[in-house]
Coordinates of C-alpha atoms and ligand atoms in Angstrom, one line a residue:
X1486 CA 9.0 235.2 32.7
X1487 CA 12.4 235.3 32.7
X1488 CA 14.5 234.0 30.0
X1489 CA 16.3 230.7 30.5
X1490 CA 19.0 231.6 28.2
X1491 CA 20.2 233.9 30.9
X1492 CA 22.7 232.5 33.5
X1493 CA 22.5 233.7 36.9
X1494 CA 25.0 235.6 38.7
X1495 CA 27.4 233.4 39.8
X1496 CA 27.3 233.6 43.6
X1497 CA 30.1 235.8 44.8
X1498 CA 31.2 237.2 41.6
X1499 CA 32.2 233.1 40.1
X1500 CA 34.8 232.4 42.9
X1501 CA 36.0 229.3 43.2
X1502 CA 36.3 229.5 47.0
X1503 CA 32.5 229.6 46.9
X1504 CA 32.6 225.8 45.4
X1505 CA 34.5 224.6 47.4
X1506 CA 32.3 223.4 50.1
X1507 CA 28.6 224.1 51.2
X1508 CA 27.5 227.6 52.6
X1509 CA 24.0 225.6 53.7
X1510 CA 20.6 227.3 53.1
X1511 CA 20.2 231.1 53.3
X1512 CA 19.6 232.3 56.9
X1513 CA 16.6 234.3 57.3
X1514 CA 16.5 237.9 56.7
X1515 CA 15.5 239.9 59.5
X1516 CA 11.7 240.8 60.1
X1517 CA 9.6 243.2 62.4
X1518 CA 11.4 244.8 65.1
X1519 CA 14.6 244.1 67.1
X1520 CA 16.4 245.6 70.2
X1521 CA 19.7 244.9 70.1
X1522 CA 23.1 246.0 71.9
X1523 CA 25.3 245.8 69.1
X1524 CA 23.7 246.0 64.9
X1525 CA 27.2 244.8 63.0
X1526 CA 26.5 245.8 59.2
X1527 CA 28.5 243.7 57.0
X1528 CA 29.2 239.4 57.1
X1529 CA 32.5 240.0 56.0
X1530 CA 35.4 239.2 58.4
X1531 CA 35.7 242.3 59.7
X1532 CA 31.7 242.5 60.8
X1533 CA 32.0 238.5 61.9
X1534 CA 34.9 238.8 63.8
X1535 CA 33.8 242.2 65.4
X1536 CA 30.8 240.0 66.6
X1537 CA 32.7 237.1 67.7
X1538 CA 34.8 239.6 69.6
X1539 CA 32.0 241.3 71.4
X1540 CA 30.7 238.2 72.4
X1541 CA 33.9 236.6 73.4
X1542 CA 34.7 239.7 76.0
X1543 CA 30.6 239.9 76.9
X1544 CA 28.5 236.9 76.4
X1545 CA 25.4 238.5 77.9
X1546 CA 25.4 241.0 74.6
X1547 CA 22.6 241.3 72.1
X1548 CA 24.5 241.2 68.9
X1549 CA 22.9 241.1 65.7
X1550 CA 24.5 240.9 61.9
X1551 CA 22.7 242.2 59.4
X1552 CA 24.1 240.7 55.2
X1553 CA 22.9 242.6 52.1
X1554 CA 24.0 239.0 50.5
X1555 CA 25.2 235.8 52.1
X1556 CA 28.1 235.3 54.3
X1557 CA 31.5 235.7 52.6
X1558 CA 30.0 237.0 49.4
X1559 CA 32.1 240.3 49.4
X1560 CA 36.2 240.4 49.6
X1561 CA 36.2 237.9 52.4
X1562 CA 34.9 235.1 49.4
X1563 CA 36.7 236.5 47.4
X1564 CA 40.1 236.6 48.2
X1565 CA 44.1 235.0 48.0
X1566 CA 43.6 233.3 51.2
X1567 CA 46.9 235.1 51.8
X1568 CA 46.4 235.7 55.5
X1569 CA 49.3 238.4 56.3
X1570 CA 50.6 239.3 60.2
X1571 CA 51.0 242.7 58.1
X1572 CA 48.2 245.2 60.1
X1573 CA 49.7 248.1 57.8
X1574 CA 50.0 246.9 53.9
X1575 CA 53.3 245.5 54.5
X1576 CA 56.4 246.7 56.3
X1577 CA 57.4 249.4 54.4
X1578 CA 53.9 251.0 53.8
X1579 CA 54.0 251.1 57.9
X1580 CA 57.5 252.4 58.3
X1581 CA 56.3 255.5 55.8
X1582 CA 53.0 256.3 57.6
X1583 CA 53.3 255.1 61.0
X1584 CA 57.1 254.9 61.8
X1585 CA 56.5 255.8 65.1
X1586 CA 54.1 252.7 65.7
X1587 CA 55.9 250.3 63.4
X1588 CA 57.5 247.8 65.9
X1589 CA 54.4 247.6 68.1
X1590 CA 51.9 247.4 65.0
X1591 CA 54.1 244.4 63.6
X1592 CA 54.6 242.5 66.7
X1593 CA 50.8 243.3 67.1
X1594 CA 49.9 241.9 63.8
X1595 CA 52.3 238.2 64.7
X1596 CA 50.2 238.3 67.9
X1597 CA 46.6 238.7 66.4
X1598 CA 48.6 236.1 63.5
X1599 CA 48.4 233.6 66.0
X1600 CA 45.7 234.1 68.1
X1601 CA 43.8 233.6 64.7
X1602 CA 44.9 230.6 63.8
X1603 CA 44.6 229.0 67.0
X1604 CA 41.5 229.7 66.8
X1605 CA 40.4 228.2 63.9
X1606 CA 42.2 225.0 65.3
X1607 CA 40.1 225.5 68.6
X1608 CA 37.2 226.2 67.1
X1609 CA 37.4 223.1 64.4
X1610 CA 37.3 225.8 61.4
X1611 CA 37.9 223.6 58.7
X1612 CA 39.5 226.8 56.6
X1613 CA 42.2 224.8 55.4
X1614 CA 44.9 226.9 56.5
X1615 CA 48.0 226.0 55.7
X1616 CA 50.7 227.6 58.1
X1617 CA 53.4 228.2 54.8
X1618 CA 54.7 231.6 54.7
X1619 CA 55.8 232.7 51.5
X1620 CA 58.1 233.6 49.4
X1621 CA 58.6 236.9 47.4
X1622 CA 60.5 237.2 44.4
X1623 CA 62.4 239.6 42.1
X1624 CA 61.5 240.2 38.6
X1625 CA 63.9 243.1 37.8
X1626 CA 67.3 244.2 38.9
X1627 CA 66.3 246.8 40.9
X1628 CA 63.8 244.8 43.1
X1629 CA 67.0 242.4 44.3
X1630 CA 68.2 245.8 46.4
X1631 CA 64.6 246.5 47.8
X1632 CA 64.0 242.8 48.5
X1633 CA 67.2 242.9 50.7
X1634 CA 66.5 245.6 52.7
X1635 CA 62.8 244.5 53.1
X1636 CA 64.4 241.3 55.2
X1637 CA 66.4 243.4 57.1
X1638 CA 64.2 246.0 57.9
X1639 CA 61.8 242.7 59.0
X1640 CA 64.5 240.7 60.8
X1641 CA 65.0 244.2 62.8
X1642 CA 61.0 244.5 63.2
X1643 CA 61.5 240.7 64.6
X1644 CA 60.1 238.8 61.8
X1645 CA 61.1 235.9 59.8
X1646 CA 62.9 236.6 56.6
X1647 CA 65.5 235.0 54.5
X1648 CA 66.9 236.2 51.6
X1649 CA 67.5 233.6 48.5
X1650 CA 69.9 234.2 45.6
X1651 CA 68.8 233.1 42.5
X1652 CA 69.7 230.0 41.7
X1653 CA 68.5 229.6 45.4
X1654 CA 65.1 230.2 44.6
X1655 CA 65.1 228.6 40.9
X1656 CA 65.7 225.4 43.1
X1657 CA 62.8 226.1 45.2
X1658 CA 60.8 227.3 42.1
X1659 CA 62.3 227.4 38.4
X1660 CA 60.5 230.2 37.1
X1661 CA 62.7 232.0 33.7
X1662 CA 61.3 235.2 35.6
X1663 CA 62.7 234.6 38.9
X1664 CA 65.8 237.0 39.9
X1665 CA 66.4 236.3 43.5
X1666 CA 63.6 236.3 46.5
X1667 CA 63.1 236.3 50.3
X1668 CA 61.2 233.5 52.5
X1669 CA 59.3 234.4 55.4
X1670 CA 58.0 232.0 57.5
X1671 CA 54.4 231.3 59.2
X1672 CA 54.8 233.8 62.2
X1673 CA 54.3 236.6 58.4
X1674 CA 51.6 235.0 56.4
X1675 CA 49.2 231.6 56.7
X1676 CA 47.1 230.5 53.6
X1677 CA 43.7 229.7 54.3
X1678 CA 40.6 228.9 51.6
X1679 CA 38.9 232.3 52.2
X1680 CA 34.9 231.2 51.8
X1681 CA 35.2 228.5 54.3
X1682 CA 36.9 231.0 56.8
X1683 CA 33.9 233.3 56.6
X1684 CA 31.1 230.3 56.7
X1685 CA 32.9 229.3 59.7
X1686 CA 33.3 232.7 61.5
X1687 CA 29.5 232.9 60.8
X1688 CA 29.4 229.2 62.6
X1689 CA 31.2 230.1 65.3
X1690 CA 29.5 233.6 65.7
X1691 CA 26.4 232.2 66.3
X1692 CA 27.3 229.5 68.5
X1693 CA 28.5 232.3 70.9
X1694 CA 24.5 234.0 70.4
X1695 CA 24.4 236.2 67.7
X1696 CA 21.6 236.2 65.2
X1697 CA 23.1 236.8 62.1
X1698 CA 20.9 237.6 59.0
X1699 CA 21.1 237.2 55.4
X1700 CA 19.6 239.1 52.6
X1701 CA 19.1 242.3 54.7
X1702 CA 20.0 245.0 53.5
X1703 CA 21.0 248.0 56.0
X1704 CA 19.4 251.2 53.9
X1705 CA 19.3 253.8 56.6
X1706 CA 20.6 254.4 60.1
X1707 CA 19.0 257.6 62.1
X1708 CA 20.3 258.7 65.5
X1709 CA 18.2 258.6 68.4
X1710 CA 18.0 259.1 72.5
X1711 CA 20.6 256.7 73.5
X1712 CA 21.4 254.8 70.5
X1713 CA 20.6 254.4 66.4
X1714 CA 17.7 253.2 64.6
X1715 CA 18.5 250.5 62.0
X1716 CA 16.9 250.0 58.9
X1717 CA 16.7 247.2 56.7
X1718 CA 15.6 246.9 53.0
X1719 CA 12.2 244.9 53.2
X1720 CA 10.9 246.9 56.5
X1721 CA 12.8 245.3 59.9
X1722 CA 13.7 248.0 62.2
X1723 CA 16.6 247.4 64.9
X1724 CA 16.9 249.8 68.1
X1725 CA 20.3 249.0 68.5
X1726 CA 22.9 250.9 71.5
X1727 CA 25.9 250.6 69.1
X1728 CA 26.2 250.0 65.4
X1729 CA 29.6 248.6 63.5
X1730 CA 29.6 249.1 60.2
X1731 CA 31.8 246.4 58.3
X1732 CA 31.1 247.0 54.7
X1733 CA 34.2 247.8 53.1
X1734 CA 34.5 248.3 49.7
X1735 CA 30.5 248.7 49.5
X1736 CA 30.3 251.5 52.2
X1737 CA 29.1 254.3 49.5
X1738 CA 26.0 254.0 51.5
X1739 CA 26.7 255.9 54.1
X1740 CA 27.9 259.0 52.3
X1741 CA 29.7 260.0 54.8
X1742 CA 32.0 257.3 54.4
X1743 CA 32.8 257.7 51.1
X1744 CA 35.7 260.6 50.7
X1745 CA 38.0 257.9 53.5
X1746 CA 38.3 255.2 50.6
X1747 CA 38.3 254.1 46.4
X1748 CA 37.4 251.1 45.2
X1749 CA 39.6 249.2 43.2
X1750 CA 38.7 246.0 41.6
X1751 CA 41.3 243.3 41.7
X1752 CA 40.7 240.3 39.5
X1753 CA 42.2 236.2 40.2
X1754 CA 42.3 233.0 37.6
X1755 CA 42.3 229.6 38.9
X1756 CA 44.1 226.7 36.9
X1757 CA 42.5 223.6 37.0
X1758 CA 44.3 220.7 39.1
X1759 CA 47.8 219.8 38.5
X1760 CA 48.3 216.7 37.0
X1761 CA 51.3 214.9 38.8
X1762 CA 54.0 215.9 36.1
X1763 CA 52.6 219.4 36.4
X1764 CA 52.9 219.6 39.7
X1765 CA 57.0 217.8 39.6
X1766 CA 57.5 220.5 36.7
X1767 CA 57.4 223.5 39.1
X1768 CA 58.6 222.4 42.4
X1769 CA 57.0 224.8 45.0
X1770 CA 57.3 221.7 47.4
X1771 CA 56.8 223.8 50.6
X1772 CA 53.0 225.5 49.6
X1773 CA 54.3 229.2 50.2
X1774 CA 52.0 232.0 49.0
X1775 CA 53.8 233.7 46.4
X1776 CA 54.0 237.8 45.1
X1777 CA 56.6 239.1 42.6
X1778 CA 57.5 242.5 43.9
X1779 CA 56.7 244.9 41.8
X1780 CA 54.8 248.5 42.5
X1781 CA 52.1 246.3 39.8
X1782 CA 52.5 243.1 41.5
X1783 CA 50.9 239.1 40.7
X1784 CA 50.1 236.9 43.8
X1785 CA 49.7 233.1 43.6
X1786 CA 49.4 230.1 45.4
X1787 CA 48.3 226.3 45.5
X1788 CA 44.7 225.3 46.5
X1789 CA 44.0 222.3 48.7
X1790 CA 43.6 220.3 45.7
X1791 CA 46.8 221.8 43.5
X1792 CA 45.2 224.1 41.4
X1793 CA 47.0 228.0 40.7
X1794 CA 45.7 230.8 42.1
X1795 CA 46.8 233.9 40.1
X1796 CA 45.6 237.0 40.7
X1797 CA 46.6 241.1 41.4
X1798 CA 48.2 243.2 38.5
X1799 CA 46.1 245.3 37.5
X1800 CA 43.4 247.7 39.6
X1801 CA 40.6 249.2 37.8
X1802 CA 38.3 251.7 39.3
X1803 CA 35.1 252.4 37.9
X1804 CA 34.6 255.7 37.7
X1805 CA 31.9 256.8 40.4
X1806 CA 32.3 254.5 42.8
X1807 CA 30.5 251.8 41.4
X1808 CA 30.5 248.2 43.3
X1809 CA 27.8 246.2 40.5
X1810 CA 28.0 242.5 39.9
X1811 CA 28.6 243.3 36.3
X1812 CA 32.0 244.7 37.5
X1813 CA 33.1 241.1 38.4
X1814 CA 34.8 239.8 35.2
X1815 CA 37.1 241.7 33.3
X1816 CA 38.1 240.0 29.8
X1817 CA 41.0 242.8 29.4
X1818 CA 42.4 242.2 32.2
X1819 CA 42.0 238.0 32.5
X1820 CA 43.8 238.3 29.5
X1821 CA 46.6 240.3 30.4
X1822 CA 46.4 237.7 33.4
X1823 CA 47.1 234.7 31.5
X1824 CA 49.6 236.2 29.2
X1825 CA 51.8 236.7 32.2
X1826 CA 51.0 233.6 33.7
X1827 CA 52.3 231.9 30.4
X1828 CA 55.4 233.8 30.7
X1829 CA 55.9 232.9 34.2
X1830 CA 55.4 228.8 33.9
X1831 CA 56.3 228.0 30.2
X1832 CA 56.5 224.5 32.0
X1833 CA 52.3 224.3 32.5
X1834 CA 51.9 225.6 28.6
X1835 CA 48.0 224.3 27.7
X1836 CA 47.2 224.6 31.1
X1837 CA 43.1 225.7 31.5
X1838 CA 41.7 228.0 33.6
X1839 CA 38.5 227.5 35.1
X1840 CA 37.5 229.6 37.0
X1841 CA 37.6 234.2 36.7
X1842 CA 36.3 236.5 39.4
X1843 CA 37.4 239.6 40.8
X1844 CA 36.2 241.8 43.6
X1845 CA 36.7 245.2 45.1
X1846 CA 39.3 246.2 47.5
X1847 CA 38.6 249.4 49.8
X1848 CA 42.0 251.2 49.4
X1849 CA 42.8 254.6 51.3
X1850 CA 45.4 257.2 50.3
X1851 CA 47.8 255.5 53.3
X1852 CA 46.9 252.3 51.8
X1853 CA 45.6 250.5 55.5
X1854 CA 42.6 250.4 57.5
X1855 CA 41.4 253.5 59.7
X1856 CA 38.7 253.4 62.1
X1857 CA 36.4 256.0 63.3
X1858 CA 33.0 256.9 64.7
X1859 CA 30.1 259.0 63.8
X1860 CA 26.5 260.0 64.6
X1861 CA 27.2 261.1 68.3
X1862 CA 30.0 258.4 68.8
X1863 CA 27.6 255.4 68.8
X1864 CA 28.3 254.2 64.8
X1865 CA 31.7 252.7 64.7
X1866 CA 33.6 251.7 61.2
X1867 CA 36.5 250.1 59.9
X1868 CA 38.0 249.7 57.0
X1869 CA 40.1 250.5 54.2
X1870 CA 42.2 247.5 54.1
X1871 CA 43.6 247.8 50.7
X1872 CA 43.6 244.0 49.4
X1873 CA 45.5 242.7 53.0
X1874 CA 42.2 242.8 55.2
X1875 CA 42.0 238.9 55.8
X1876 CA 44.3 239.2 58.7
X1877 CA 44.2 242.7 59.7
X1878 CA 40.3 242.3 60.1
X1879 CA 40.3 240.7 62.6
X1880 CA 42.6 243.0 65.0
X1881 CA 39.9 245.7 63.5
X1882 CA 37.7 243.5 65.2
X1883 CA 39.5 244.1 68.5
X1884 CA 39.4 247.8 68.0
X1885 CA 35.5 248.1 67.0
X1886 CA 34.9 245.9 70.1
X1887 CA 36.7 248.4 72.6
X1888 CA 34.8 251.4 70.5
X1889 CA 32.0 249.6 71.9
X1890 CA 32.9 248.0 74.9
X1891 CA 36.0 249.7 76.8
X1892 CA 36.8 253.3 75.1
X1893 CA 39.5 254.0 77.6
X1894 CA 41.7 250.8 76.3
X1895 CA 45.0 251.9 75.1
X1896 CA 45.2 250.5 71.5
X1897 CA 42.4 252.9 70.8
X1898 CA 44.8 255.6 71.6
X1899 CA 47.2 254.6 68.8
X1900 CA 47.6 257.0 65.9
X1901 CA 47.5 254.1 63.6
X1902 CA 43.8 254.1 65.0
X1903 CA 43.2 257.4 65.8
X1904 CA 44.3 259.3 62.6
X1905 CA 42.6 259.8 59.3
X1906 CA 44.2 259.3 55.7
X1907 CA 44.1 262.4 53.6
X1908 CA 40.7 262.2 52.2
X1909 CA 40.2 261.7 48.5
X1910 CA 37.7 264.5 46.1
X1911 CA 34.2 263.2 45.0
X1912 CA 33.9 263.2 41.8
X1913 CA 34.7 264.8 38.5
X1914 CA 37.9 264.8 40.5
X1915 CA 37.9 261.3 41.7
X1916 CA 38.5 259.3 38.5
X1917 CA 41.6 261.5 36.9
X1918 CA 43.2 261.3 40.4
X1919 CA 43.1 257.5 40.8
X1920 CA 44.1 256.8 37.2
X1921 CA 46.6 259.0 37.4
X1922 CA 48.6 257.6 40.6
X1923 CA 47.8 254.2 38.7
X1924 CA 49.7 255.5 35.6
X1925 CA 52.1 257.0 38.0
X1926 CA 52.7 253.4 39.7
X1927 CA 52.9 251.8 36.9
X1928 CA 55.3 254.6 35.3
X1929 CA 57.9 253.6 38.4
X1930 CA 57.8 250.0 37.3
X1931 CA 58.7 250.7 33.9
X1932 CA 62.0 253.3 34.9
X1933 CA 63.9 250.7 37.3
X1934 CA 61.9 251.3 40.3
X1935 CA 62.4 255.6 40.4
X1936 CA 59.2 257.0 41.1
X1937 CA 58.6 260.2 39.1
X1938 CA 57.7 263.9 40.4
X1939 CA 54.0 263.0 40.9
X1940 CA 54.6 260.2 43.0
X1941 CA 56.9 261.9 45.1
X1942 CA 55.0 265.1 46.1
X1943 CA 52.3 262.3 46.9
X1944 CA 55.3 261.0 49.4
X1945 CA 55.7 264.2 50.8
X1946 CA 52.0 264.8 51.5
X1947 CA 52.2 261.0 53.2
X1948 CA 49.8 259.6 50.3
X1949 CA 52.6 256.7 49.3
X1950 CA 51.4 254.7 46.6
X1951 CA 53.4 251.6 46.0
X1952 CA 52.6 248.3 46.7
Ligands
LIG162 C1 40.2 239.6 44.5 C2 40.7 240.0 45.9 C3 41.8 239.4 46.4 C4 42.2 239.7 47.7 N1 43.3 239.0 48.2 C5 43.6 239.2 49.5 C6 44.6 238.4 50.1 O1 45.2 237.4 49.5 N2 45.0 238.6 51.4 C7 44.4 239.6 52.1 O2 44.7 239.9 53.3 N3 43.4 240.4 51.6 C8 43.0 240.2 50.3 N4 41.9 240.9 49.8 C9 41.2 241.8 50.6 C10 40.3 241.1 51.7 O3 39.5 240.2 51.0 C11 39.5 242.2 52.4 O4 40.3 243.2 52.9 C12 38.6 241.6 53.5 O5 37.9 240.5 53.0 C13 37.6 242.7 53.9 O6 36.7 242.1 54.8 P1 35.4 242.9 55.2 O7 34.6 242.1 56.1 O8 35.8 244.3 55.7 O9 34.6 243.3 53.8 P2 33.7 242.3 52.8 O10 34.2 240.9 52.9 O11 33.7 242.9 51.5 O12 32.3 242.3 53.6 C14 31.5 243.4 53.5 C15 30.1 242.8 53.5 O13 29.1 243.9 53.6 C16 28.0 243.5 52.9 N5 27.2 244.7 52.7 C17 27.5 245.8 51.9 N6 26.6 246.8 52.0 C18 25.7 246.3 53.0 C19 24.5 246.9 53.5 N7 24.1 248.1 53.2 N8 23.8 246.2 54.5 C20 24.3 245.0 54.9 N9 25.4 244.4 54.3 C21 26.1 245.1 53.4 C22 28.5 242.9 51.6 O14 27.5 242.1 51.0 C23 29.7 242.1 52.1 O15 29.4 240.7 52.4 C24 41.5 240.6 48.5 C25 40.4 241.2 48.0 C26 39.9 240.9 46.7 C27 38.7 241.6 46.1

């Protein structure tokens, strides 16, 4: 018997994405044995877009995806909703690794932008993407310098940025925190509710013929004559040509995975609904995403239904590489979350929050995805999206689908795609290293912006940590 005083896990660590709307009943996990093209491990965004890709460029494909959970349980559930054009962590992130890449990455990412978002208007994706931009603002002197040349750098790169002074942006948004900012428009960043996305990629997935299947967990995969042997917690065996493997933050199951990324847990508050006055008290009229631009930064935005999404600041890893349920709430840090969000919006004082999650965020020492193949070229991965992945997963998508389908196409020749970040130590080594670049981070943030001697020799060695 179990005991009723217990409450169950909240599905998908507590988010509130996951009650906003219905997921329907559990698909059935997979049973016996399967031959399939294409096994896609992870029903994430990156594992249901890489399906949807496949079978948009080859219908006649047999393309199956296997969940450990439900749909949209991990990250994708889980997430802002920030939908970013951004296929590098930002601009400057992409200058510093990939300079010469940059203009065709970031034109690349408003492309893949769009084609997104028409197709959740195609395909009737009720994600409730909202096509807003956003708007990033200053909190210290020093950011007002960096902010300016972030807008340039982007109008140079093609984009849409604008910068606002500060009573500028305390008409937009009065916020005693606010120094100065710069707008961007839709052709950077979309909001979407993050759950319904995934429920419908899973939707739209299978309308194109893939099986996808829930509670089935991938334990093993074993290379064989022309392919790899798939196996699933509970006994279903795949024979499977190709594999993708789409599980991010949770990829410590294929060892070999496991030096290319850290996770990091990131945790959100939700407010409850705005009343009217509320909502008058802090402007915000246009529904922009919002970040304050720090190395430790907060992002926020509106729901559909005018609640606050707060979330980012800190990022905790857990020594070993642990990725547990019992990671998902973090009283320290909600805390330090709602302190912050008092000082930010003294105008919503007594506001409640209802709702706490967090989730993990696969971060590599160049702080965006990287893709790559193993046992004998027929096991394809991406990921590493560092906490921008809802966009950038889905032109992953595009580059696990030529792994598979066309390995002569150019964008696989990119060094963006084709390089590795510097790999990180196992452990005992692991834990001091991350905390320390955190401390290091948060050390710049404290001295105007400077980064220290430890952050710079990471520059040098092309591990930038900043935000
Ligand atoms: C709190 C938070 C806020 C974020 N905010 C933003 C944001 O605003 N904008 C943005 O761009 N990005 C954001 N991100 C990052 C973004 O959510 C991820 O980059 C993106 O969702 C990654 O998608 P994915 O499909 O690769 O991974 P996931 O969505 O994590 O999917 C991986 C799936 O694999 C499954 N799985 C794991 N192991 C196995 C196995 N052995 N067999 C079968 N299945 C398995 C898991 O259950 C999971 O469903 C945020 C992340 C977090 C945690």
């Amino acid at each position: 018997m179990t005991s009723s005083t217990t409450p169950p896990n909240p599905p998908a660590g507590g988010s509130f994405w996951w009650t906003t709307g219905d997921p329907g009943p559990a698909r059935l996990p997979a049973r016996g044995r399967h031959v399939v093209d294409v096994a896609v491990i992870g029903g994430g965004f990156t594992g249901l877009w890489a399906a949807i890709r496949l079978l948009d460029a080859d219908p006649s494909l047999r393309v199956a995806v296997l969940e450990a959970d439900r749909v949209g349980w991990g990250a994708s559930g889980r997430n802002g909703g920030f939908c970013e054009a951004s296929l590098t962590h930002g601009l400057g992130n992409g200058q510093r690794h990939f300079g010469d890449e940059i203009e065709l990455l970031e034109a690349e990412g408003r492309r893949n932008l769009a084609e997104l978002a028409a197709f959740v208007a195609d395909e009737g994706v009720d994600a409730e993407l909202e096509a807003t931009g956003t708007l990033l603002v200053a909190t210290q002197p020093h950011e007002l310098g960096e902010l300016r040349a972030y807008a340039e750098a982007s109008v140079r790169h093609g984009g849409s940025a604008v910068v606002l002074d500060r009573d500028e942006v305390q008409a937009l948004q009065p916020s005693p925190r606010w120094l100065g900012g710069v707008r961007s428009g839709a052709d950077q960043c979309v909001m979407v509710n993050p759950a319904k996305l995934a429920w419908g990629l899973a939707a739209a997935a299978e309308r194109r013929g893939a099986r996808v299947f829930e509670h089935s967990r991938v334990t093993s995969l074993r290379r064989r004559a022309g392919g790899v042997t798939v196996r699933v917690d509970g006994g279903a065996v795949l024979d499977a040509d190709h594999v993708v493997v789409a599980t991010s933050a949770y990829s410590a199951w294929l060892r070999r995975l496991t030096t290319l990324f850290v996770p990091v847990y990131d945790y959100v508050l939700m407010t409850e609904p705005l009343t009217a006055e509320q909502r008058a008290a802090i402007g915000w009229a246009d529904r922009y995403g919002m970040s304050d631009s720090g190395n430790r930064f907060h992002y926020f935005r509106l729901s559909a239904d005018d609640r606050i999404l707060w979330g980012g600041y800190d990022a905790i890893y857990h020594p070993g590489n642990r990725v547990v349920p019992g990671q998902d709430l973090r009283p320290a840090t909600f805390e330090v979350l709602a302190r912050n969000f008092a000082a930010t919006f003294p105008q919503l004082d007594g506001i409640r929050f209802t709702h706490r999650w967090g989730g993990a965020i696969d971060t590599t020492t160049r702080f965006s995805a990287t893709f790559g193949d193993v046992l004998g070229g027929r096991v394809h991965y991406a990921l590493g999206y560092t906490g921008l992945g809802v966009g950038a997963s889905r032109w992953a998508a595009g580059v696990l689908r030529d792994k598979v389908l066309h390995p002569d196409a150019e964008q696989l020749r990119l060094r963006f795609v084709q390089s590795a970040p510097l790999p990180i130590p196992p452990e005992p080594l692991r834990t001091p290293v991350v905390n320390w670049m955190r401390d290091a981070v948060m050390g710049a943030d404290a001295n105007d912006g400077r980064r220290g001697l430890f952050l710079r020799a990471m520059d040098a060695l092309g591990v930038g940590f900043d935000s």
